[in-house]
Amino acid sequence: MKLPIAAVGRSIPRLEAHAKVTGHAAYVHNLSVPGMLIAKVFRSTVAHGRIRSIDVTAARAMLGVFAVYTGEDIRKVIAEPYYGPAFHDQPILALDKVRYAGEPVAVVLAVDTHVAEAAAQLISAEYDELPAVFNEVEAMTSTAVVHEVLKPAGTFADLKHLKNKSGTNIALDFHLRRGDVDKAFATADHVFEHNFRTQQVLHLPLEPFATVAIPEGDRKSGTLTLHSSTQSPSFVRIEIARLLGWPENKVRVKVPYLGGGFGAKVYIKSEALAAACAMLARRPVKFATTMEEQFYMITKHATTLRIKSGVTRDGKITARECEVWWNGGAYADIGPRVTQKSGFTAAGPYEIDNVKIDSYALYTNLPAAGALRGFGIPQLVWAYESHTEMIARELKIDPLAIRRTNLLREGRPQATGTLMRDAALGQVLERLATRMQWDKPLDRGTETLRRGRGIAIGFKASISPTTSMAIVNINADGSCHLYSSTVDMGQGSDTAMAQMVSEVIGVPVQKITVVHPDTDVTPYDMATLGSRSTYHMGHAVKNAAEDARDKLFAMARELGLSAETTPIPDVFKKKYGMQAGNIVGVGSFIPPYTSPDANGQTTDATPFWMIGATGAEVEVDIETGEFKVTRLVNLVDVGKAINPAIVETQISGATIMQLGFTLTEQMNFDAGHVTNASLADYKIPGIRDIPPLMENEAVDANQKSGPFGAKGVGESGTFGVSPAIANAIDDAVGVRLTSLPLTAEAVYRGLRNKAGNPLRND
Amino acid sequence: MAPFELAEPHTLSEAIALLNAGDVPVRAIAGGTALMLMMKAGVFQPARLVSLRRVEACHAEITVMPDGGLSIGAMATLSSLARSAAVKQAAPVITQTLKTLSNVRVRNVATIGGHLAHGDPHMDLPPVLTALGAQVRTLSPVGERTRAVADLYTGYYETVLADNELISEVIVPPQSGSLAAYLKITTRAADDWPTLGIAVSLQMEADIVKAARIVVSAATNTPLRLEVAEQTLLGTTLDAVTLLRCGDAAVSSVELAADAHGSAAYKRELLRVYTQRALRQALAVQL
Amino acid sequence: MSATRTIHFTLNGDPVTAQIGTHQHLVEVLQAQGLTGARESCAQGLCGCCTVLVNDVAVSGCLYLAAFADGADVRTIEYAPAGKLDVVQEAFIECGAFQCGYCTPGFILMTRQLLDAHPDPSEDDIRHYLSGNLCRCAAYPEIIKAVKLAAVKRRG
């Protein structure tokens, strides 16, 4: 019955393509249920302060308002209303004090959005303001302490030592030691040291956060169903059950399509408040944020990075020391994991015998930072690929040559001691060089319009160890259901997973339904994040499909049928006398992983490596500093592509998103207040911002440990973009920028500095 | 947003009468794109809106006047201006400007009257119309008035228009023999509010500049004519030295404000360079 | 004059009567009619997710007072008189011109308008016409391809 349909590796359209082009695809933002109340949040107007009083009288009195709750009300249904994946540090509504401007302080429930909004505007609060800290480096030593006591969640063993620690803003420090950097610096021909900065930015999926919470029964014996725009339904169920003191089976989390996620919707976001409100109100409650409110939900870490290298005169890097300070904002979210996991690779994709890395997750009085398409890697690549280029220029070594000299080779140990396996670093770099025609001279432009080019390459360890489960059901007519809690937020996972089932069972993709996450129905999955699904869930799905196929074959053989040639419906008919019955295959997957020791050393840091490189060509107007990225070439190693067309869209999309973080996006603050919380003033890339030439390529590679040779895709395109463009600007006009975003004004100021005629600062 | 009274009069004079409502907040609404933003943000909560969409159709007409000038009804949408052959022929710089003014959907509903009355210094047409020497006719209970676009603005979102005074028509004088250009400089994304807008208009005789208008916007509280810079051009052939001198004069004659788009010092450099580029572009236009 | 009113309009070919508040925008009223293709996202008319055609003119539904739809012919992405996908929708699928799909209805409606105005658009025409639509998944290169393909299909 297995047809050679070769579903894997084909560029079939997305399963949900028709639903998306007709406007019928379901998103929680569009969901409405009978009797539903709308929640609107009143937010803190100070960055750090003790709450003296909250006045909700006028809001409660407003016609159409069902209820107004504050943090103390939440305690009636959740005794300890603090949540978070790494730390239980985030109150559902502020208790005792507020830690950033924009923090939820009270919530209005009304039958109508307009009424809820108007009522929220009638709430007022008074605070005793406290000294605040905003900068990540200052947070290391600041007397302004964001959390009096640290509250690690207990889920992660390596955070336990932080329990009850007080008087510090350091939520996690990660250290890696390999060889002896001090000795190597002392004997190096050259030592270079540079500082870099990245700005705070955010995800901004066009579908903002949304949860509809529906309580049934009473508070003691009832259940709670959450329809949510989450990337991690299994985690939401566990966390809501923990908050309510319930067993997991009483909380149900359902996820339709997501209008984008990019890491914003991981772990727990809008769910805790919606759940608490529904429990208090005993009515369905919808908490859907506006675009503006996204600026107060979750962001990407601003970072300060210091990097120092010892180098031989011919460009071999002998030692590297990195210090990274991550601005985590007021709540840890998954910041400590970003700090640790990215710490593994902070020294870059190079073979360096002596490495020292110190990485710190800091609390500050800003909106919380979490994971955004790369788990901290784009910030690190920005620093180490700018630094590498600066060394090359100083030593007058070709930028490609210095990378060739130092690049990690297959089977060689990376800074953690883990050997590089199935990591096509060399291949990616060489393909980039070929496509950029690096060996040919570049047209350098005119007197006023100068041209330059730059390259950068980065890599990332996957998030480990994490678990995925899947169920494949073969129906009596030969059609199939795949039950998986992977969330399709646009990356095309439904399609890729269906292609894998199709490949194993030999059923065409059109006959496979991918059942969307529903924790009463679909089995556990850690989350859809960190480019982990194709590999982890892919394995689980493949295992489940193989299990189902093996059972089907066994059943056929038992019935005396040829397993390989009998059509599926005939097997079922013979077994059950009619079109009846089904076969259920299960699969699970957890990759091997060894926790790093005190020096950050481990034999198993990751199940696979993600690799991305970018080449950029720019044109700089030296009269104004304005520049255009005229060409962007993106190379990645994703192993074998399950669906090449969707993979290319992922590479391209990741690259353009990072282009925004490189050129146009920046959260602006005034004393901790976001001053540009809208798409009018926070500029994400539009269609006119796309370089005229964009080329994307996944190199011909194979992840031997991956399902069908595949591995993660979603983040790799982001890695090299920022430093490649900065390197190209340097190449064009000799101006080195060390802070993101790269602006025309910064280039212009650099030109003026070079000319010995600095521009005024007014 | 909270409910309000929505009046939909059929004539402009009825509309003006409805704008008198004593102390409660009342505004006229045409395309409504800018007003809706203010209402959604809670910056403006009307008791009554007076919709102009049902007023006489003549207020949306665009015609070439016998002298070659343009008459544009205040209710003409920006899209109708963008498509208008009359506009393109009489004042091509307006057509050019509309290409990057907001987006298609906004242009489809936003009217030129609303655009001019809003008073946001980042708007594109006020500097262009100022450079072209355009005027507006306004209507109020006091009667009809004619005002120069150049005189409309008194500050950031502030105009000379009374609460019950509506723009009814925009008049662009004949532009024969004149050259004009508008440059919108954005420093963040390609589609953004301008960091700086520069509109220029030149009257040439042979190769000699007889009259010039240079108007800066976006980096100032109102569109502003740079008369000192204009003076440097008169009687010249716009040679390279003159252009440089004009750029310097532009910079020294105006205070620019720093904001999220850039520092004041950087905007001065943009002004210096783009004043010259705008003049060059105007010269390059074939009449 | 009351703050609520009854409006009558044609919605995707069918007559509709709706009770609305004067302060409601068109997208709210369409959602109350059970339509989900027009969505409010940026709330400022910049992203195009709320695109609706009123008398065959594209507007940002989230900035358009529902009261102004009284007597109008309103069409949304759900309008499918032929009961099948049109060439623009086909081209978007063939070129993979979307990921999450949230902005897709807006892009498709604007592409139809673009092709009505420019049957053979240049890349510059496409970029300018669609500059009022945002795609955070950034499927822009694929969207440009899809518009070109749709233009060919329409002419074909």
Coordinates of C-alpha atoms in Angstrom, one line a residue, chain A residues 247-693:
Chain A
P247 CA -4.9 19.0 37.8
E248 CA -3.9 19.5 34.1
N249 CA -7.0 17.8 32.8
K250 CA -9.3 20.6 34.0
V251 CA -7.6 23.2 31.9
R252 CA -8.0 23.0 28.1
V253 CA -6.0 25.1 25.7
K254 CA -7.0 25.4 22.0
V255 CA -5.1 27.2 19.3
P256 CA -6.3 28.0 15.8
Y257 CA -3.9 29.7 13.4
L258 CA -1.7 32.5 14.7
G259 CA -1.3 35.8 12.9
G260 CA 2.4 35.6 13.5
G261 CA 4.3 34.9 16.6
F262 CA 8.1 35.3 16.2
G263 CA 8.6 34.3 19.9
A264 CA 6.2 36.9 21.3
K265 CA 3.5 34.3 22.1
V266 CA 5.7 31.7 23.7
Y267 CA 5.2 30.4 27.3
I268 CA 2.4 32.5 28.9
K269 CA 1.3 36.0 28.0
S270 CA -2.4 37.1 27.7
E271 CA -3.6 33.8 29.2
A272 CA -3.1 34.4 32.9
L273 CA -5.2 37.6 33.0
A274 CA -7.9 36.1 30.9
A275 CA -8.1 33.0 33.0
A276 CA -8.2 35.0 36.3
C277 CA -10.9 37.3 35.0
A278 CA -13.0 34.4 33.7
M279 CA -12.7 32.6 37.1
L280 CA -13.7 35.8 39.0
A281 CA -16.5 36.8 36.6
R282 CA -17.8 33.2 35.9
R283 CA -18.4 34.4 32.3
P284 CA -16.4 34.0 29.1
V285 CA -13.7 36.7 29.0
K286 CA -11.8 37.9 26.0
F287 CA -8.5 39.7 26.6
A288 CA -7.1 40.9 23.3
T289 CA -4.4 43.5 23.2
T290 CA -4.2 46.4 20.7
M291 CA -1.1 47.0 18.6
E292 CA -0.1 49.7 21.1
E293 CA -0.3 47.3 24.0
Q294 CA 2.1 44.9 22.4
F295 CA 4.8 47.4 23.4
Y296 CA 4.1 46.6 27.0
M297 CA 3.8 42.8 26.6
I298 CA 7.2 41.4 25.5
T299 CA 10.2 42.7 23.6
K300 CA 13.7 41.7 22.5
H301 CA 16.6 42.3 24.8
A302 CA 18.7 45.4 24.3
T303 CA 22.3 44.3 25.0
T304 CA 25.7 45.7 25.7
L305 CA 28.5 43.5 24.5
R306 CA 32.3 43.7 25.1
I307 CA 34.5 41.4 23.0
K308 CA 38.2 41.0 23.1
S309 CA 40.4 38.8 20.9
G310 CA 44.0 37.8 20.8
V311 CA 45.2 37.3 17.2
T312 CA 48.3 36.1 15.4
R313 CA 49.8 38.4 12.8
D314 CA 48.3 36.2 10.0
G315 CA 44.8 36.4 11.5
K316 CA 44.4 33.3 13.6
I317 CA 42.3 34.0 16.6
T318 CA 43.9 32.4 19.7
A319 CA 41.8 33.8 22.5
R320 CA 38.4 35.5 22.9
E321 CA 36.7 37.0 25.9
C322 CA 33.1 38.1 25.7
E323 CA 30.9 39.9 28.3
V324 CA 27.2 40.3 27.5
W325 CA 24.7 42.2 29.5
W326 CA 21.1 41.4 28.6
N327 CA 18.5 44.0 29.4
G328 CA 15.6 41.7 30.6
G329 CA 13.2 44.4 31.7
A330 CA 11.0 44.1 34.7
Y331 CA 10.1 40.4 34.4
A332 CA 12.4 37.5 33.5
D333 CA 10.1 35.7 31.0
I334 CA 12.6 33.4 29.2
G335 CA 15.5 35.8 29.4
P336 CA 17.6 33.6 31.6
R337 CA 17.4 30.9 29.0
V338 CA 18.4 33.4 26.3
T339 CA 21.4 34.4 28.5
Q340 CA 22.5 30.8 28.9
K341 CA 21.8 29.2 25.5
S342 CA 23.2 32.1 23.5
G343 CA 26.2 32.2 25.9
F344 CA 27.2 28.8 24.5
T345 CA 28.0 30.5 21.1
A346 CA 28.9 34.1 22.1
A347 CA 32.5 33.6 20.7
G348 CA 31.3 32.9 17.2
P349 CA 31.6 30.0 14.8
Y350 CA 35.4 29.9 15.1
E351 CA 37.8 27.4 16.4
I352 CA 39.4 29.3 19.3
D353 CA 41.4 27.4 21.9
N354 CA 41.0 29.9 24.7
V355 CA 37.5 31.3 25.4
K356 CA 36.0 33.1 28.3
I357 CA 32.3 34.1 28.3
D358 CA 30.3 35.9 30.9
S359 CA 26.7 36.5 30.2
Y360 CA 24.3 38.3 32.6
A361 CA 20.5 38.5 32.6
L362 CA 19.5 41.7 34.2
Y363 CA 16.3 43.0 35.6
T364 CA 15.5 46.7 34.7
N365 CA 12.4 48.9 34.9
L366 CA 11.5 48.5 31.2
P367 CA 8.9 46.2 29.5
A368 CA 10.0 42.6 29.8
A369 CA 12.3 41.0 27.1
G370 CA 12.0 37.4 26.0
A371 CA 12.9 35.4 22.9
L372 CA 12.6 36.9 19.4
R373 CA 13.6 34.9 16.4
G374 CA 17.0 33.8 17.4
F375 CA 17.0 33.6 21.2
G376 CA 19.7 36.2 21.5
I377 CA 21.9 35.0 18.7
P378 CA 21.4 38.0 16.3
Q379 CA 22.7 40.3 19.1
L380 CA 25.8 38.2 19.5
V381 CA 26.5 37.8 15.8
W382 CA 26.2 41.6 15.5
A383 CA 29.1 41.9 18.0
Y384 CA 31.4 39.1 16.9
E385 CA 31.0 39.6 13.2
S386 CA 31.6 43.3 13.5
H387 CA 34.6 42.6 15.7
T388 CA 36.0 40.0 13.3
E389 CA 35.7 42.4 10.5
M390 CA 37.4 45.2 12.5
I391 CA 40.3 42.9 13.2
A392 CA 40.6 41.9 9.5
R393 CA 40.6 45.6 8.4
E394 CA 43.2 46.5 11.1
L395 CA 45.4 43.6 10.0
K396 CA 44.7 44.2 6.3
I397 CA 43.4 40.7 5.8
D398 CA 40.5 40.0 3.5
P399 CA 37.3 39.6 5.5
L400 CA 36.6 36.3 3.7
A401 CA 40.1 35.0 4.3
I402 CA 40.0 35.7 8.1
R403 CA 36.8 33.8 8.4
R404 CA 38.2 30.9 6.3
T405 CA 41.2 30.8 8.6
N406 CA 39.3 30.5 11.8
L407 CA 36.0 28.8 10.9
L408 CA 35.1 25.7 12.9
R409 CA 35.4 22.5 10.9
E410 CA 33.3 19.4 11.0
G411 CA 34.1 17.3 14.0
R412 CA 36.0 20.0 15.8
P413 CA 35.1 21.2 19.3
Q414 CA 33.1 24.4 19.7
A415 CA 33.6 26.6 22.8
T416 CA 31.4 24.3 25.0
G417 CA 33.6 21.4 24.0
T418 CA 30.7 19.9 21.9
L419 CA 31.9 18.7 18.6
M420 CA 30.4 20.3 15.5
R421 CA 28.4 17.7 13.6
D422 CA 26.4 18.2 10.4
A423 CA 27.2 21.9 10.5
A424 CA 27.8 23.2 7.0
L425 CA 29.6 26.3 8.1
G426 CA 32.3 26.0 5.4
Q427 CA 29.8 25.2 2.7
V428 CA 27.6 28.2 3.7
L429 CA 30.6 30.6 3.7
E430 CA 31.9 29.3 0.4
R431 CA 28.5 29.5 -1.3
L432 CA 28.1 33.1 0.0
A433 CA 31.6 34.0 -1.4
T434 CA 30.6 32.5 -4.8
R435 CA 27.2 34.3 -5.0
M436 CA 28.8 37.6 -3.9
Q437 CA 31.5 37.1 -6.5
W438 CA 33.9 38.0 -3.7
D439 CA 37.0 37.3 -5.9
K440 CA 35.9 40.0 -8.4
P441 CA 36.3 43.7 -7.7
L442 CA 33.2 45.7 -6.8
D443 CA 32.1 48.8 -8.7
R444 CA 33.0 51.4 -6.1
G445 CA 30.4 54.0 -7.2
T446 CA 30.9 57.7 -7.8
E447 CA 32.4 60.6 -5.9
T448 CA 29.3 61.1 -3.8
L449 CA 27.7 57.7 -4.0
R450 CA 30.1 55.1 -2.7
R451 CA 29.5 51.4 -2.8
G452 CA 30.7 48.7 -0.5
R453 CA 30.0 45.1 0.5
G454 CA 30.2 43.0 3.6
I455 CA 29.7 39.5 4.9
A456 CA 28.9 37.9 8.2
I457 CA 28.2 34.4 9.4
G458 CA 26.6 33.1 12.6
F459 CA 25.4 29.9 14.2
K460 CA 23.1 28.8 17.0
A461 CA 22.6 25.8 19.3
S462 CA 19.1 24.5 19.4
I463 CA 17.0 24.7 22.7
S464 CA 17.6 21.5 24.5
P465 CA 16.5 19.2 26.1
T466 CA 12.8 19.5 25.0
T467 CA 10.1 17.0 24.4
S468 CA 7.6 16.5 21.6
M469 CA 4.8 13.9 21.2
A470 CA 2.5 13.1 18.3
I471 CA -0.3 10.8 17.4
V472 CA -1.1 9.6 13.9
N473 CA -4.5 8.0 13.3
I474 CA -5.3 6.0 10.1
N475 CA -9.0 5.9 9.3
A476 CA -10.7 3.0 7.7
D477 CA -10.9 4.7 4.4
G478 CA -7.2 5.4 4.4
S479 CA -7.4 9.0 5.3
C480 CA -5.3 10.2 8.3
H481 CA -5.3 12.6 11.2
L482 CA -2.2 14.0 12.7
Y483 CA -2.5 15.2 16.3
S484 CA 0.3 17.5 17.3
S485 CA 0.6 20.6 19.5
T486 CA 2.9 22.4 17.2
V487 CA 1.3 25.7 16.4
D488 CA 1.2 26.9 12.8
M489 CA 1.9 30.6 13.1
G490 CA 2.8 31.1 9.5
Q491 CA 6.0 29.0 9.3
G492 CA 4.1 26.2 7.5
S493 CA 4.4 23.4 10.1
D494 CA 1.0 21.9 9.3
T495 CA 2.1 21.4 5.7
A496 CA 5.6 20.1 6.6
M497 CA 4.3 17.7 9.2
A498 CA 1.6 16.4 6.8
Q499 CA 4.3 15.9 4.2
M500 CA 6.2 13.7 6.7
V501 CA 3.1 11.6 7.5
S502 CA 2.4 11.3 3.8
E503 CA 6.0 10.2 3.1
V504 CA 5.8 7.4 5.8
I505 CA 2.3 6.0 5.2
G506 CA 2.0 6.6 1.5
V507 CA -1.2 8.6 1.8
P508 CA -1.4 11.8 -0.3
V509 CA -1.2 15.0 1.7
Q510 CA -4.8 16.0 0.7
K511 CA -6.0 13.0 2.7
I512 CA -4.2 14.1 5.9
T513 CA -5.9 16.4 8.4
V514 CA -3.6 18.2 10.9
V515 CA -5.6 18.6 14.1
H516 CA -4.7 21.9 15.6
P517 CA -3.4 22.1 19.2
D518 CA -6.1 21.3 21.7
T519 CA -4.7 20.0 25.0
D520 CA -7.7 17.8 25.5
V521 CA -6.9 16.1 22.2
T522 CA -3.3 16.7 21.0
P523 CA -0.4 15.4 23.0
Y524 CA 2.3 17.4 24.8
D525 CA 4.8 19.5 23.0
M526 CA 7.3 21.8 24.7
A527 CA 6.5 24.7 22.5
T528 CA 6.8 26.1 19.0
L529 CA 9.9 28.1 19.3
G530 CA 13.6 28.2 18.7
S531 CA 13.3 26.6 15.2
R532 CA 12.8 23.3 17.1
S533 CA 9.6 21.9 15.5
T534 CA 10.8 20.5 12.3
Y535 CA 13.5 18.5 14.2
H536 CA 11.8 17.6 17.4
M537 CA 8.2 17.4 16.4
G538 CA 9.3 16.1 13.0
H539 CA 10.9 13.2 14.8
A540 CA 7.8 12.6 16.9
V541 CA 5.5 12.8 13.9
K542 CA 7.8 10.4 11.9
N543 CA 7.9 8.0 14.8
A544 CA 4.1 8.1 15.2
A545 CA 3.5 7.6 11.5
E546 CA 6.0 4.7 11.4
D547 CA 4.2 3.2 14.4
A548 CA 0.8 3.5 12.7
R549 CA 2.2 2.1 9.5
D550 CA 3.9 -0.8 11.3
K551 CA 0.6 -1.6 13.1
L552 CA -1.3 -1.4 9.8
F553 CA 1.3 -3.7 8.1
A554 CA 1.0 -6.1 11.0
M555 CA -2.8 -6.1 10.8
A556 CA -2.6 -6.8 7.1
R557 CA -0.2 -9.7 7.6
E558 CA -2.4 -11.2 10.4
L559 CA -5.3 -11.1 7.9
G560 CA -3.1 -12.9 5.3
L561 CA -2.9 -9.8 3.1
S562 CA 0.1 -8.3 1.4
A563 CA 1.1 -5.4 3.6
E564 CA 2.8 -3.6 0.8
T565 CA 0.2 -3.9 -1.9
T566 CA -3.3 -4.1 -0.3
P567 CA -5.1 -0.8 -0.4
I568 CA -5.7 0.5 3.2
P569 CA -9.6 0.4 3.0
D570 CA -9.4 -3.3 2.1
V571 CA -7.3 -4.1 5.1
F572 CA -9.9 -2.4 7.4
K573 CA -12.8 -4.0 5.6
K574 CA -11.4 -7.5 6.0
K575 CA -10.6 -6.9 9.6
Y576 CA -13.9 -5.3 10.7
G577 CA -16.3 -6.5 8.0
M578 CA -17.1 -2.9 7.0
Q579 CA -15.6 0.6 6.8
A580 CA -14.8 0.7 10.6
G581 CA -12.1 1.0 13.1
N582 CA -8.9 2.9 13.0
I583 CA -5.2 2.5 13.8
V584 CA -3.4 4.8 16.2
G585 CA 0.3 5.3 16.1
V586 CA 2.2 7.2 18.7
G587 CA 5.6 8.8 18.7
S588 CA 7.7 10.8 21.0
F589 CA 11.1 12.4 20.9
I590 CA 13.6 13.9 23.3
P591 CA 17.1 14.5 22.0
P592 CA 20.2 13.7 24.0
Y593 CA 21.5 16.6 26.1
T594 CA 24.1 17.0 28.8
S595 CA 24.0 20.0 31.1
P596 CA 27.1 22.2 30.9
D597 CA 29.4 22.0 33.9
A598 CA 30.5 25.0 36.0
N599 CA 32.8 26.0 33.1
G600 CA 30.1 25.8 30.5
Q601 CA 31.6 22.6 29.1
T602 CA 29.4 19.7 27.8
T603 CA 29.7 16.9 25.3
D604 CA 26.1 17.5 24.1
A605 CA 25.1 21.2 24.0
T606 CA 22.6 20.8 21.2
P607 CA 21.0 18.2 18.9
F608 CA 21.8 20.3 15.8
W609 CA 23.4 23.5 14.8
M610 CA 21.7 26.2 12.8
I611 CA 23.8 28.3 10.4
G612 CA 23.1 31.5 8.6
A613 CA 25.3 33.9 6.6
T614 CA 24.5 37.1 4.8
G615 CA 26.2 39.2 2.2
A616 CA 25.2 42.8 1.7
E617 CA 26.0 45.5 -0.9
V618 CA 25.3 49.1 0.0
E619 CA 25.4 52.5 -1.6
V620 CA 26.2 55.4 0.7
D621 CA 25.4 59.1 -0.1
I622 CA 28.3 60.8 1.4
E623 CA 26.6 64.2 1.4
T624 CA 23.9 63.0 3.8
G625 CA 25.0 59.6 5.2
E626 CA 21.9 58.1 3.7
F627 CA 22.4 54.6 2.4
K628 CA 20.6 51.9 0.5
V629 CA 21.0 48.2 0.8
T630 CA 21.1 47.3 -2.8
R631 CA 21.6 43.6 -2.5
L632 CA 21.2 41.0 0.2
V633 CA 22.4 37.4 -0.2
N634 CA 21.3 34.9 2.4
L635 CA 22.7 31.5 2.9
V636 CA 21.6 28.9 5.4
D637 CA 22.0 25.3 6.4
V638 CA 18.7 23.8 7.2
G639 CA 19.7 20.2 6.4
K640 CA 17.3 18.8 3.8
A641 CA 14.3 21.1 3.2
I642 CA 10.9 19.3 3.7
N643 CA 9.2 22.0 1.6
P644 CA 11.8 24.1 -0.3
A645 CA 9.4 26.9 -1.3
I646 CA 8.2 27.4 2.3
V647 CA 11.8 27.2 3.5
E648 CA 12.8 30.0 1.1
T649 CA 10.0 32.2 2.3
Q650 CA 11.2 31.6 5.9
I651 CA 14.8 32.5 5.0
S652 CA 13.6 35.6 3.2
G653 CA 11.1 36.6 6.0
A654 CA 13.6 36.2 8.7
T655 CA 16.1 38.3 6.8
I656 CA 13.7 41.1 6.3
M657 CA 12.6 41.1 9.9
Q658 CA 16.2 41.4 10.9
L659 CA 16.6 44.2 8.3
G660 CA 14.0 46.1 10.3
F661 CA 15.9 45.5 13.6
T662 CA 19.1 46.7 11.8
L663 CA 17.8 49.8 10.1
T664 CA 14.5 51.1 11.2
E665 CA 13.2 49.6 14.4
Q666 CA 13.8 51.0 17.8
M667 CA 11.7 51.4 21.0
N668 CA 12.2 54.9 22.2
F669 CA 11.9 55.7 25.9
D670 CA 11.5 58.8 28.1
A671 CA 12.1 57.9 31.7
G672 CA 11.0 54.4 31.1
H673 CA 7.9 55.4 29.1
V674 CA 7.7 54.1 25.5
T675 CA 7.3 57.1 23.3
N676 CA 6.6 55.4 20.0
A677 CA 4.1 52.7 20.7
S678 CA 2.5 52.5 17.3
L679 CA 3.3 51.4 13.8
A680 CA 3.3 55.1 12.8
D681 CA 6.3 55.8 15.0
Y682 CA 7.9 52.3 15.3
K683 CA 8.8 51.5 11.7
I684 CA 8.7 47.9 10.6
P685 CA 9.9 47.2 7.1
G686 CA 7.3 47.9 4.4
I687 CA 7.4 46.8 0.8
R688 CA 9.5 49.8 -0.3
D689 CA 12.2 49.0 2.3
I690 CA 13.0 45.7 0.6
P691 CA 16.4 45.7 -1.2
P692 CA 15.9 45.5 -5.0
L693 CA 18.0 42.3 -5.1

